[in-house]
mmCIF file of N, CA and C in Angstrom:
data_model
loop_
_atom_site.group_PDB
_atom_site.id
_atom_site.type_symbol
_atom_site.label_atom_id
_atom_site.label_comp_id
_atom_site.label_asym_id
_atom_site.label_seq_id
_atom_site.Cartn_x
_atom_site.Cartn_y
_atom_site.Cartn_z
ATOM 1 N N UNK Z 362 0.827 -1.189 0.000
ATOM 2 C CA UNK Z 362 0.000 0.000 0.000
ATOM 3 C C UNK Z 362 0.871 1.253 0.000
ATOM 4 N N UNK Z 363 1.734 1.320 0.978
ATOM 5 C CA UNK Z 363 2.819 2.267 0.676
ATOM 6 C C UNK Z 363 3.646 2.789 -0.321
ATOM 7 N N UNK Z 364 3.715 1.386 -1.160
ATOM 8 C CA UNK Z 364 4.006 1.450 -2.372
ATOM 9 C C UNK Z 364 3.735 2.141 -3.334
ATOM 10 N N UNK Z 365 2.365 1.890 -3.369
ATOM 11 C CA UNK Z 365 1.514 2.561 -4.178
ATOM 12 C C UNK Z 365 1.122 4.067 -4.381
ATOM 13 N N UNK Z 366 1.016 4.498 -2.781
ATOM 14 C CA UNK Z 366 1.020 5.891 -2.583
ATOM 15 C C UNK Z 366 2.148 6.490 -3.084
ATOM 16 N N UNK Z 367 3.187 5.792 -2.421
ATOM 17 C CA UNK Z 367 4.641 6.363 -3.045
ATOM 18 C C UNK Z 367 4.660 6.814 -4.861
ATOM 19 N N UNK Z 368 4.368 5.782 -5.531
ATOM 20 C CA UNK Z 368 4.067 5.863 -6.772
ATOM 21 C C UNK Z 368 2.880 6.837 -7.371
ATOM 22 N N UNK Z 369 2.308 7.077 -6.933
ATOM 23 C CA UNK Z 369 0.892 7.498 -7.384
ATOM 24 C C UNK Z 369 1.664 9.231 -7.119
ATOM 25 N N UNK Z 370 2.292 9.301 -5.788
ATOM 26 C CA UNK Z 370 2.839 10.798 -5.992
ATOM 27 C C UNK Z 370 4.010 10.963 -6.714
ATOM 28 N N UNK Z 371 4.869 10.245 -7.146
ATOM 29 C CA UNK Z 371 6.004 10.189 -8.022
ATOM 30 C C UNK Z 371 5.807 10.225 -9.129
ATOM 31 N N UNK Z 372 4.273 9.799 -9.932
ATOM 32 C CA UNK Z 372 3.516 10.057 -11.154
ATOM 33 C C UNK Z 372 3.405 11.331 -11.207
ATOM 34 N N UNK Z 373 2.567 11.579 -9.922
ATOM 35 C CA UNK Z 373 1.783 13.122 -9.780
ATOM 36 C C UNK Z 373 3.081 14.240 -10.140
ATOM 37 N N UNK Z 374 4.015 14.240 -9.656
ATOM 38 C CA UNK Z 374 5.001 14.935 -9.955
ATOM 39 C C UNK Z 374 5.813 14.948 -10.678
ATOM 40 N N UNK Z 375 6.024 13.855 -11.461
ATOM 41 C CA UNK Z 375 6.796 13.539 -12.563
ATOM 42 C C UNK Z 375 6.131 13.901 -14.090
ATOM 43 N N UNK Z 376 4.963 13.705 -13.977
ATOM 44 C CA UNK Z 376 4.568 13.344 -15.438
ATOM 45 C C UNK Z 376 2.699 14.519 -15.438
ATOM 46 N N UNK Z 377 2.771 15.122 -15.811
ATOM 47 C CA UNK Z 377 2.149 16.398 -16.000
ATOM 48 C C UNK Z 377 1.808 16.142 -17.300
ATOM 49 N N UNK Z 378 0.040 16.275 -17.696
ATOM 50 C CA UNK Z 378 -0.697 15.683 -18.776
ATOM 51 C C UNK Z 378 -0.234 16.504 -19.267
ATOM 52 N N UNK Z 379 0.297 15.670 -20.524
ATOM 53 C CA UNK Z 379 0.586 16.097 -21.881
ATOM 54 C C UNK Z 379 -0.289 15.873 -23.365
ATOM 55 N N UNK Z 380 0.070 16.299 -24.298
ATOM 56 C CA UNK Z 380 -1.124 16.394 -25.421
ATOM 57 C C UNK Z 380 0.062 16.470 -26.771
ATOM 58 N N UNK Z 381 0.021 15.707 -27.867
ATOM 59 C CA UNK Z 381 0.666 15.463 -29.162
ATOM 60 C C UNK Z 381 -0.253 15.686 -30.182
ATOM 61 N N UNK Z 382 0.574 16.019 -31.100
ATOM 62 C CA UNK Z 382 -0.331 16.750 -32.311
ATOM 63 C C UNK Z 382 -0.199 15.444 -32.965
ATOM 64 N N UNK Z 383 -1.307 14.740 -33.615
ATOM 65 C CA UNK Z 383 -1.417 13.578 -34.318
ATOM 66 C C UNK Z 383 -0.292 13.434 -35.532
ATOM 67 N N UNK Z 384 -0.314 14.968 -36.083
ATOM 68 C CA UNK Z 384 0.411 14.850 -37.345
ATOM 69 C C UNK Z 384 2.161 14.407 -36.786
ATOM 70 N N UNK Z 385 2.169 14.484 -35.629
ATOM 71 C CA UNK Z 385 3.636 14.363 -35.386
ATOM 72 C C UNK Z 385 4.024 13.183 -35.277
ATOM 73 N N UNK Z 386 2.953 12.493 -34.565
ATOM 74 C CA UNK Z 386 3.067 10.975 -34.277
ATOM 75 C C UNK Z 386 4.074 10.197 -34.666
ATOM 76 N N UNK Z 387 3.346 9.911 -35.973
ATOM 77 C CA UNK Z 387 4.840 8.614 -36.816
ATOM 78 C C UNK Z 387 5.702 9.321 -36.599
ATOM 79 N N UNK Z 388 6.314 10.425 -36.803
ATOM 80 C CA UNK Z 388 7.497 11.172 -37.203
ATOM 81 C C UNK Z 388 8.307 10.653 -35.436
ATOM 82 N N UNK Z 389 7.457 10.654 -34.870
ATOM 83 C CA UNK Z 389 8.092 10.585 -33.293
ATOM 84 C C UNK Z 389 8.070 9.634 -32.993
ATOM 85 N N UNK Z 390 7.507 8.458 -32.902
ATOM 86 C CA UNK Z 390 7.535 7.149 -32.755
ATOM 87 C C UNK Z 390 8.556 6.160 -33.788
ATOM 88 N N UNK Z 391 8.913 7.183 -34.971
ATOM 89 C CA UNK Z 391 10.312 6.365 -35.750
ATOM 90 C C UNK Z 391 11.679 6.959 -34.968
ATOM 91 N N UNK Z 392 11.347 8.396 -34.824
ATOM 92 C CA UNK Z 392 12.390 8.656 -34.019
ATOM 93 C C UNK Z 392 12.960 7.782 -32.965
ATOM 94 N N UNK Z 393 12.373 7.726 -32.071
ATOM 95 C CA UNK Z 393 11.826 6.808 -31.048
ATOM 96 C C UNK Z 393 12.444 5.223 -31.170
ATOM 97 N N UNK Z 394 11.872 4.814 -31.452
ATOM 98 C CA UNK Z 394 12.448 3.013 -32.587
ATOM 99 C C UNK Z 394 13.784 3.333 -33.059
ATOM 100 N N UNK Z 395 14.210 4.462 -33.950
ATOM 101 C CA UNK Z 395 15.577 4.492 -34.397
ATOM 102 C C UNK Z 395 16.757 4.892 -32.979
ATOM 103 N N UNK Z 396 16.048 5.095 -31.976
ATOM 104 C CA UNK Z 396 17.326 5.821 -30.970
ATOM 105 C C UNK Z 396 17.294 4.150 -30.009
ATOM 106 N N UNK Z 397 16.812 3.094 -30.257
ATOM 107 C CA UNK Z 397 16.218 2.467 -29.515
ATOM 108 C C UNK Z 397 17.517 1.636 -28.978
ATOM 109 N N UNK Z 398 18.634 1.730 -30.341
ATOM 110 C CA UNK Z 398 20.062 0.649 -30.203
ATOM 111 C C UNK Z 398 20.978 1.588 -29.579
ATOM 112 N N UNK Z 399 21.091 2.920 -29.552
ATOM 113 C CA UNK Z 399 22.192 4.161 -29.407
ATOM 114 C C UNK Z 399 22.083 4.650 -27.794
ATOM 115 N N UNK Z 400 20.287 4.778 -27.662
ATOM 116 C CA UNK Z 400 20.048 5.537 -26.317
ATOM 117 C C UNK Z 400 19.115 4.889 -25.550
ATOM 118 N N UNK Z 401 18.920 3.676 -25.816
ATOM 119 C CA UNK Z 401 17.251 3.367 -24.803
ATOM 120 C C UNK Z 401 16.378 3.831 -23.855
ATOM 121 N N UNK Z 402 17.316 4.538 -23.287
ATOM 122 C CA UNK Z 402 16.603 5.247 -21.908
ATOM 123 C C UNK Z 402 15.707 6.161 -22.067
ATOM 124 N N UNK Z 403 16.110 6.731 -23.203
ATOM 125 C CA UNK Z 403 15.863 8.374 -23.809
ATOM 126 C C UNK Z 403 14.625 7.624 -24.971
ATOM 127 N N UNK Z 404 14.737 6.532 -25.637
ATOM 128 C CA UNK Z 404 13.496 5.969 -26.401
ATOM 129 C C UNK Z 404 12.245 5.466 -25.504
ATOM 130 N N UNK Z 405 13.071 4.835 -24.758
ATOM 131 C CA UNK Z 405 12.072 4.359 -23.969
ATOM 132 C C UNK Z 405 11.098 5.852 -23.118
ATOM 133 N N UNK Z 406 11.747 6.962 -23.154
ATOM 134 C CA UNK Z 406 11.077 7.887 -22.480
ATOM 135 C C UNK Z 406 10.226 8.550 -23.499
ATOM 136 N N UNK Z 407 10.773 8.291 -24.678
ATOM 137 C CA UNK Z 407 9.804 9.557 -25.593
ATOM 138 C C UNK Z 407 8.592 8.437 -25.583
ATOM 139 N N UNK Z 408 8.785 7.111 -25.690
ATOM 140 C CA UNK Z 408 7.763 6.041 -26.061
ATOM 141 C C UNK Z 408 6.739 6.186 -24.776
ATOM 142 N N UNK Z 409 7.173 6.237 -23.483
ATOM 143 C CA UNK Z 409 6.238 6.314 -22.709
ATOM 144 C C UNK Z 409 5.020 7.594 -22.702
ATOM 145 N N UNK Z 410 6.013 8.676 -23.264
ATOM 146 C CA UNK Z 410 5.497 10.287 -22.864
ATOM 147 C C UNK Z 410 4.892 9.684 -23.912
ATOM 148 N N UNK Z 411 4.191 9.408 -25.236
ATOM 149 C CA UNK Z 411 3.631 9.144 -26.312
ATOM 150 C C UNK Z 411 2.370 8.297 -25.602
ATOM 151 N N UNK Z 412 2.551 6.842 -24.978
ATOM 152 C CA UNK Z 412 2.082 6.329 -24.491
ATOM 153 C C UNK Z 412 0.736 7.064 -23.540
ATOM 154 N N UNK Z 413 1.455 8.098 -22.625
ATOM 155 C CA UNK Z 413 0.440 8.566 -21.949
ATOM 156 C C UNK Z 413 -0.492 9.616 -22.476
ATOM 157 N N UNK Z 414 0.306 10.155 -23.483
ATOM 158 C CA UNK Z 414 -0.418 11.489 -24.485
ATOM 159 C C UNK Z 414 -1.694 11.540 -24.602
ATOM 160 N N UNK Z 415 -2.493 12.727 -24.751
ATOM 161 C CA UNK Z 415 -3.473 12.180 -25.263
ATOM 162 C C UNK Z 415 -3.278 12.769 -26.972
ATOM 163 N N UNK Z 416 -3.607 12.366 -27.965
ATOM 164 C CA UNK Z 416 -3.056 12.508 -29.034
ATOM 165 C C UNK Z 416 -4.287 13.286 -29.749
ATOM 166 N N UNK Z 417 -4.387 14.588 -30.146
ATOM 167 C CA UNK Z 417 -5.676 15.167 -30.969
ATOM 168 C C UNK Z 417 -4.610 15.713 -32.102
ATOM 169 N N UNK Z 418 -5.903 15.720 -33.192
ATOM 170 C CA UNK Z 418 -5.350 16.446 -34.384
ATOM 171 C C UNK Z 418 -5.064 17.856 -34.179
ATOM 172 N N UNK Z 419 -4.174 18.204 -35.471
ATOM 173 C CA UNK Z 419 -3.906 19.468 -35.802
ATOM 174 C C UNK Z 419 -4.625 20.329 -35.210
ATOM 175 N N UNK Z 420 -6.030 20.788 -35.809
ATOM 176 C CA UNK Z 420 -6.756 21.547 -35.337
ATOM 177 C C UNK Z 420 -7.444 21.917 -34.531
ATOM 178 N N UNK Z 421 -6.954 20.666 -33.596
ATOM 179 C CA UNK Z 421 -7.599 21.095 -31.758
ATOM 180 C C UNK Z 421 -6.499 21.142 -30.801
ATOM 181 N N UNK Z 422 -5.187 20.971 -31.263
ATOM 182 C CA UNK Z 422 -3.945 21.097 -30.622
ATOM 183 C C UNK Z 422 -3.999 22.885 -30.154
ATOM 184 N N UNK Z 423 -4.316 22.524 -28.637
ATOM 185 C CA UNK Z 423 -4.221 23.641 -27.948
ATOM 186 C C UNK Z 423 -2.899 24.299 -28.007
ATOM 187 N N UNK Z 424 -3.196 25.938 -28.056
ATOM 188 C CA UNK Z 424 -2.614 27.056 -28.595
ATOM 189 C C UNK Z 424 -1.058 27.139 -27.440
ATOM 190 N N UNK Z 425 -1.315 26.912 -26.261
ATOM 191 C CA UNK Z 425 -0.439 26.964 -24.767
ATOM 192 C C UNK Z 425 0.244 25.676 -24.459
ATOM 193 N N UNK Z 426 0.472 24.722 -25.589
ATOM 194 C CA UNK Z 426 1.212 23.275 -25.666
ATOM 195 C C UNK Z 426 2.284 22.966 -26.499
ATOM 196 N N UNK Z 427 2.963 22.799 -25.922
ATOM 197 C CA UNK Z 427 4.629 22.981 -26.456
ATOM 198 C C UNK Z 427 4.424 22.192 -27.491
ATOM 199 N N UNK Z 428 4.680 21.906 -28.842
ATOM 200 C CA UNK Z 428 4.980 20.799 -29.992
ATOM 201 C C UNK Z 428 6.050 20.934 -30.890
ATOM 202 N N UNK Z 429 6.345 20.168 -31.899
ATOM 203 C CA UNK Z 429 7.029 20.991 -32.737
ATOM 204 C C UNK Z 429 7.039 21.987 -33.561
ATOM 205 N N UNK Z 430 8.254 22.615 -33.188
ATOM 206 C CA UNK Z 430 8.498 23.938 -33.788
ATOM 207 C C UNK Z 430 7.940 24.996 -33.084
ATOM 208 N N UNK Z 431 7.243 24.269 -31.749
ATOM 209 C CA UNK Z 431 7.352 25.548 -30.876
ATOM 210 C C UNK Z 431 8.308 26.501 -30.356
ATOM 211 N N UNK Z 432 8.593 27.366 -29.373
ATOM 212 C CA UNK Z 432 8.978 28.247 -28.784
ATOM 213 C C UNK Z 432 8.567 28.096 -27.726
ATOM 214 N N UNK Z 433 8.990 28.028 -26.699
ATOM 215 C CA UNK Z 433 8.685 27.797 -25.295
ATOM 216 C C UNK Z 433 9.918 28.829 -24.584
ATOM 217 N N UNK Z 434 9.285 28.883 -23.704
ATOM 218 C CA UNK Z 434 9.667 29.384 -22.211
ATOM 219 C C UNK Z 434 9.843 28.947 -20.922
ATOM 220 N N UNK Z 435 10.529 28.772 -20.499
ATOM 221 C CA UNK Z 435 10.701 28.346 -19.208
ATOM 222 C C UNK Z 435 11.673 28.659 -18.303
ATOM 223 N N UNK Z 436 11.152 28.350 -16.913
ATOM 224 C CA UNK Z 436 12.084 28.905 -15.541
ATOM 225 C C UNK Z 436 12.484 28.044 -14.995
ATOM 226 N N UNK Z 437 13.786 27.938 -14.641
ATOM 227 C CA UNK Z 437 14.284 26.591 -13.900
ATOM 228 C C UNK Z 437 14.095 27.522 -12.591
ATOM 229 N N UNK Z 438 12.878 26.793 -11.508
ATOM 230 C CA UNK Z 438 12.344 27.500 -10.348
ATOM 231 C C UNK Z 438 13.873 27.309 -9.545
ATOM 232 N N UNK Z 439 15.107 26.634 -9.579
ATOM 233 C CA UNK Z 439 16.022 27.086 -8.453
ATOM 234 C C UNK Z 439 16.493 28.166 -9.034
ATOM 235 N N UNK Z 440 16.885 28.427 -9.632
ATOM 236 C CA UNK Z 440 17.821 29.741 -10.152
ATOM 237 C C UNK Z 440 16.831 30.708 -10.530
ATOM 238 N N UNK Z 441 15.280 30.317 -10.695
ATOM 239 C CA UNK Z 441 14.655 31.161 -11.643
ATOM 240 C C UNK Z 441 15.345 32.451 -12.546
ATOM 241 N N UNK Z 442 15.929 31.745 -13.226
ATOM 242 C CA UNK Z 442 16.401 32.089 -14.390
ATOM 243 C C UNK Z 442 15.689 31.628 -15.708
ATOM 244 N N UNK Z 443 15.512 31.956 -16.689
ATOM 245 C CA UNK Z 443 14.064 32.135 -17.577
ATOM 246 C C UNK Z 443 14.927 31.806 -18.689
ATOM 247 N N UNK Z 444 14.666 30.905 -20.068
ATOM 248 C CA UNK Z 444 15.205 30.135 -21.130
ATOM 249 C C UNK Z 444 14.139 30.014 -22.274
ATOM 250 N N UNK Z 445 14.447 30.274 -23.441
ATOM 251 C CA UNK Z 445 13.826 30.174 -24.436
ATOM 252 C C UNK Z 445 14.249 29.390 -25.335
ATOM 253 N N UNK Z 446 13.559 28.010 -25.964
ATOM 254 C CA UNK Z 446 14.108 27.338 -27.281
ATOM 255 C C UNK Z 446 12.995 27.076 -28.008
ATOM 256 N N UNK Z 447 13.217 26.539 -29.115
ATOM 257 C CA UNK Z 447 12.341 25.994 -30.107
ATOM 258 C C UNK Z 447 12.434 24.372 -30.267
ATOM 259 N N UNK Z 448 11.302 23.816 -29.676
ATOM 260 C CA UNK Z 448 11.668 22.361 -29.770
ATOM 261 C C UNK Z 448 11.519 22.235 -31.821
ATOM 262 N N UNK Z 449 12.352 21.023 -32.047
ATOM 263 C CA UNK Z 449 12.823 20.872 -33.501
ATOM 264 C C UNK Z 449 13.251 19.484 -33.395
ATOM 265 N N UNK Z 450 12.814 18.815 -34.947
ATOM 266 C CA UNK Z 450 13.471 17.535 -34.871
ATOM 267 C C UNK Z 450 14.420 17.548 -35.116
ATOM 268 N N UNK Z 451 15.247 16.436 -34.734
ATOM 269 C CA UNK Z 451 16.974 16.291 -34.599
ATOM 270 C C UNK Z 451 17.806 16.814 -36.313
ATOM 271 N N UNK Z 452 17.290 16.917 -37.640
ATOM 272 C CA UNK Z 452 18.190 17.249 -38.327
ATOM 273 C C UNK Z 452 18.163 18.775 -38.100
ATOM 274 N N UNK Z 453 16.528 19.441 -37.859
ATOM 275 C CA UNK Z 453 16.920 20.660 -37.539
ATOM 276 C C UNK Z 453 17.484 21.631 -36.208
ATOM 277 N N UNK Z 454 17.869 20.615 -35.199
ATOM 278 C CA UNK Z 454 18.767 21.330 -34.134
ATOM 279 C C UNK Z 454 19.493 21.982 -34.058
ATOM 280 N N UNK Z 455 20.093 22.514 -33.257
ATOM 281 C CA UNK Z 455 21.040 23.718 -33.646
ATOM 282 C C UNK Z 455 20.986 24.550 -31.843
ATOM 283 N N UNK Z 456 22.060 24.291 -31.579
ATOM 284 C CA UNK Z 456 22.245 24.978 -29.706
ATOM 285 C C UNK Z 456 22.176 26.578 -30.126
ATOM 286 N N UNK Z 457 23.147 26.560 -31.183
ATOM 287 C CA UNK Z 457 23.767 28.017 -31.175
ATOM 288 C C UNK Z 457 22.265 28.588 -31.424
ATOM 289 N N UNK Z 458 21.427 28.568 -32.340
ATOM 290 C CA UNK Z 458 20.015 29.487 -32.601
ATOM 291 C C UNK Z 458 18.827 28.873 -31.482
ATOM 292 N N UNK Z 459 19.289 27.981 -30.360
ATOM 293 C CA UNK Z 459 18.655 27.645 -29.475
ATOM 294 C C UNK Z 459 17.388 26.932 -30.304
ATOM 295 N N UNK Z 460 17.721 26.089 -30.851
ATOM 296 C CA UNK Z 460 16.806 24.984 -31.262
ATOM 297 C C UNK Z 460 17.171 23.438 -31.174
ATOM 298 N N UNK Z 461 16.296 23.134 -29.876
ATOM 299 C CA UNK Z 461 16.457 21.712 -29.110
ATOM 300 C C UNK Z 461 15.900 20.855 -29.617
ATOM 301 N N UNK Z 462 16.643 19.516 -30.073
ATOM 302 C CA UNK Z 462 16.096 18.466 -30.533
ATOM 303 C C UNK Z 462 15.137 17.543 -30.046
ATOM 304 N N UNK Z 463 13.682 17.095 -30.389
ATOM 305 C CA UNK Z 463 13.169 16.570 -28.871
ATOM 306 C C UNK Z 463 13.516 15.146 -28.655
ATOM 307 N N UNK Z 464 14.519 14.531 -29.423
ATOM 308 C CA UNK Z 464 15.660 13.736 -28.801
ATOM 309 C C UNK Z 464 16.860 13.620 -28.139
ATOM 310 N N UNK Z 465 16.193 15.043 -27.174
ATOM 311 C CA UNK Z 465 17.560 15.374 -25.789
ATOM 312 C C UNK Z 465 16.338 15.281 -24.646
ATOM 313 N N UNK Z 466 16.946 14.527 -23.508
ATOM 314 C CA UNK Z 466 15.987 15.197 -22.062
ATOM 315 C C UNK Z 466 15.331 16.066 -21.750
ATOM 316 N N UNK Z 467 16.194 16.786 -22.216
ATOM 317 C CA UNK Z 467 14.938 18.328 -21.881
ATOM 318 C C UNK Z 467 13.945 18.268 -23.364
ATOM 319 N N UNK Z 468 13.882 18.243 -24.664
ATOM 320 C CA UNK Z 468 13.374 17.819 -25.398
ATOM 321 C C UNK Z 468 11.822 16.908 -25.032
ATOM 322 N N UNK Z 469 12.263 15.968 -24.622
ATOM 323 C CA UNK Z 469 11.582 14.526 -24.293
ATOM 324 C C UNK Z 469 10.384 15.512 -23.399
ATOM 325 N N UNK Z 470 11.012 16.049 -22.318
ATOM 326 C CA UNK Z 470 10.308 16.489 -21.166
ATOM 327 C C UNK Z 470 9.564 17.537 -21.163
ATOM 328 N N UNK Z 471 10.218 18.706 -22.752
ATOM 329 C CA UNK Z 471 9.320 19.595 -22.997
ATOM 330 C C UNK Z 471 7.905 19.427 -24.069
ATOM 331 N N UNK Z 472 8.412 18.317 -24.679
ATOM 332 C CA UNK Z 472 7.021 17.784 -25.390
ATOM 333 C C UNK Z 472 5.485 17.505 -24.771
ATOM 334 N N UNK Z 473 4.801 18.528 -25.805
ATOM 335 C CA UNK Z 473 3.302 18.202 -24.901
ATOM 336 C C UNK Z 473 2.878 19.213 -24.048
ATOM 337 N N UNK Z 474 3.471 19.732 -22.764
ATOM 338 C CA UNK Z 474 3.236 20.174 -21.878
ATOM 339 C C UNK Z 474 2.846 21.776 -22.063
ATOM 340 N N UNK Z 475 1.472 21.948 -21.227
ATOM 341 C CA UNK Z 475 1.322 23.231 -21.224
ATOM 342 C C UNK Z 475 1.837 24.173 -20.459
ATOM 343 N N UNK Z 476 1.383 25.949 -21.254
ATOM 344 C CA UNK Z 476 1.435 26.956 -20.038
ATOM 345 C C UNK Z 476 1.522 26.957 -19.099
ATOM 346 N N UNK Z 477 2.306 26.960 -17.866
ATOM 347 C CA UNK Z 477 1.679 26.668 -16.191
ATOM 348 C C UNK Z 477 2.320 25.220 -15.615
ATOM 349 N N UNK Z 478 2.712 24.342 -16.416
ATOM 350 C CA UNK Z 478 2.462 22.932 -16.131
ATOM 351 C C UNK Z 478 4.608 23.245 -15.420
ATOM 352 N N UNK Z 479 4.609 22.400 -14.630
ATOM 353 C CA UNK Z 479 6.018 22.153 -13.733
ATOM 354 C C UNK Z 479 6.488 20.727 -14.130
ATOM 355 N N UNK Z 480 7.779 20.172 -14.179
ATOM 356 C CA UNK Z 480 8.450 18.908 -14.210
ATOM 357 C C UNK Z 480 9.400 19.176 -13.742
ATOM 358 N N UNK Z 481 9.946 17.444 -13.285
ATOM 359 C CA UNK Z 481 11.301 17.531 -12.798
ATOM 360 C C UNK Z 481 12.322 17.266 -13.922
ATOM 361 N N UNK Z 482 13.226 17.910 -14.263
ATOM 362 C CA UNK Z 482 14.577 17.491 -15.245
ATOM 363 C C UNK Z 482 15.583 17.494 -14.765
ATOM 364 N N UNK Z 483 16.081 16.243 -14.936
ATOM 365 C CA UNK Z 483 17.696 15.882 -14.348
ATOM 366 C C UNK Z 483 19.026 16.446 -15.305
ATOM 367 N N UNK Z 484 19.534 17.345 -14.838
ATOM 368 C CA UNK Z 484 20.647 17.737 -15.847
ATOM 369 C C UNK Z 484 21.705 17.272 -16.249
ATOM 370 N N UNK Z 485 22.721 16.818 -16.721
ATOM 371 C CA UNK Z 485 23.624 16.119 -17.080
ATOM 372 C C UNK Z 485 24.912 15.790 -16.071
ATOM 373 N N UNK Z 486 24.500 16.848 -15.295
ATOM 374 C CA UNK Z 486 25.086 17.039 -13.730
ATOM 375 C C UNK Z 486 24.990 16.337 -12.718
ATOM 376 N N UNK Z 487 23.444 15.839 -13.226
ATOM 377 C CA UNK Z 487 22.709 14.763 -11.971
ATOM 378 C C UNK Z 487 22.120 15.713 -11.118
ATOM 379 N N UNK Z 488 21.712 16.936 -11.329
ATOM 380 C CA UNK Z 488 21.023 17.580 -10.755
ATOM 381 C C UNK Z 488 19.782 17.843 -11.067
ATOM 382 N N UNK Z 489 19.173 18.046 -10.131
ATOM 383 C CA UNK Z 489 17.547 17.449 -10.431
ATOM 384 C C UNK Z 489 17.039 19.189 -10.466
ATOM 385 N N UNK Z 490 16.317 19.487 -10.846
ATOM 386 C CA UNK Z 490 15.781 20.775 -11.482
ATOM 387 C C UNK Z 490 14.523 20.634 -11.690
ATOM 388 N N UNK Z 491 13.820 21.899 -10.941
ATOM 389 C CA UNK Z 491 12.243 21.743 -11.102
ATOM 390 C C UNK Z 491 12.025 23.355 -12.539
ATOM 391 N N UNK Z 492 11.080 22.726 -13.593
ATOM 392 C CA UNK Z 492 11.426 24.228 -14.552
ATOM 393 C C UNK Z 492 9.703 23.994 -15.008
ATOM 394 N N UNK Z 493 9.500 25.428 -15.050
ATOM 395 C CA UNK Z 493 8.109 25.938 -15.072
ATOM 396 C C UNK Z 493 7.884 26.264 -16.390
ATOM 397 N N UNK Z 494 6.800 25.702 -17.700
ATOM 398 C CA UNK Z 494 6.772 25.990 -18.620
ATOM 399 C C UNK Z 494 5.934 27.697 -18.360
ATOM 400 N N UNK Z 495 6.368 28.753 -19.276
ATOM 401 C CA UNK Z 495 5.449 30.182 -18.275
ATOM 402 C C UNK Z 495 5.522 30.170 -19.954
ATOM 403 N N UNK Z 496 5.598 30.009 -21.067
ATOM 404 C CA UNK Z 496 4.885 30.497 -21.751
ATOM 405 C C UNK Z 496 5.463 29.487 -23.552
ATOM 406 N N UNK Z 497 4.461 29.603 -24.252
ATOM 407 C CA UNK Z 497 4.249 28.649 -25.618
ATOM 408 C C UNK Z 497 4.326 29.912 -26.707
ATOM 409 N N UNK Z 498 5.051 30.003 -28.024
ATOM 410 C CA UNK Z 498 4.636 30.659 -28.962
ATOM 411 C C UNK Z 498 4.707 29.237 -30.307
ATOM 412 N N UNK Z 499 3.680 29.725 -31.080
ATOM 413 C CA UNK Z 499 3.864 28.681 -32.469
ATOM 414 C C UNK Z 499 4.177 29.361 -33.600
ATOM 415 N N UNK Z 500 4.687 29.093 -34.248
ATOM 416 C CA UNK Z 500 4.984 29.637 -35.106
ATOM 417 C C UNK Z 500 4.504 29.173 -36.790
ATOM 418 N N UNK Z 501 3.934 29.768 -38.095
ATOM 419 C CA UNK Z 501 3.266 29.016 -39.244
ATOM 420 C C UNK Z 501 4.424 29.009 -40.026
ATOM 421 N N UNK Z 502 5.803 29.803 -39.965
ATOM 422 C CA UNK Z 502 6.854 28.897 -40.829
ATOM 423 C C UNK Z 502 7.862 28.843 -39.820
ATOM 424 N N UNK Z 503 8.663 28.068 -40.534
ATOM 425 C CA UNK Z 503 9.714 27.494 -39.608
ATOM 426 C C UNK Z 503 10.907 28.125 -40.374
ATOM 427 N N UNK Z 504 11.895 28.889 -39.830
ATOM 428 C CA UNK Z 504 13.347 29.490 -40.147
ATOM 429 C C UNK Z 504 14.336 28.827 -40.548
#
């Protein structure tokens, strides 16, 4: 029983409903399958976040939900210090113009998630980081 509670709040705090734009789907689920021999951990995570998604089309993909080729915002609440990228699939990444592949951790973790919504991200440091999505822009072409 303890167990369970334990889990049920380690969900609650970990994993913050997320939402995928249908059209992205395959594109993310090959991704996904292709990282499966290189990175598993990181497949196995985009596969789960997919898993729990709830998946609507294009045209009901709420306006305040990170997807691709968004623009997001966010505060890593220890430093609150405030960060802007464009999630992008991996050929179009690029650190220097701050466009994150969503086959990196923070990637994985920014997929889906709305305005308002909090997660935990572990940094490469092993430091655990709580970061506040505070704001979504979309954009109709891509640079």
């Amino acid at each position: 029983m303890t167990a369970t509670v334990s889990t049920a709040r380690k969900s609650a705090q970990r994993n913050p409903k997320i939402v995928i734009n249908a059209d992205d789907l395959d594109h993310l689920e090959g991704l996904a399958d292709g990282m499966m021999k290189r990175h598993p951990a990181l497949a196995d995570r985009l596969f789960n976040e997919i898993g729990r998604a709830r998946i609507v089309p294009a045209k009901k993909m709420p306006k305040n939900v990170v997807g691709m080729g968004s623009t997001v915002t966010y505060r890593d609440e220890t430093t609150g210090q405030e960060k802007s990228v464009t999630l992008v699939y991996p050929e179009e990444a690029d650190i220097t113009r701050l466009r994150v592949s969503v086959m990196t951790p923070i990637g994985v973790a920014l997929l889906g998630l709305a305005e308002g919504a909090s997660f935990y991200w572990d940094t490469r440091g092993n430091q655990r980081r709580m970061l506040t999505i505070i704001g979504v822009e979309h954009r109709t072409e891509q640079m």
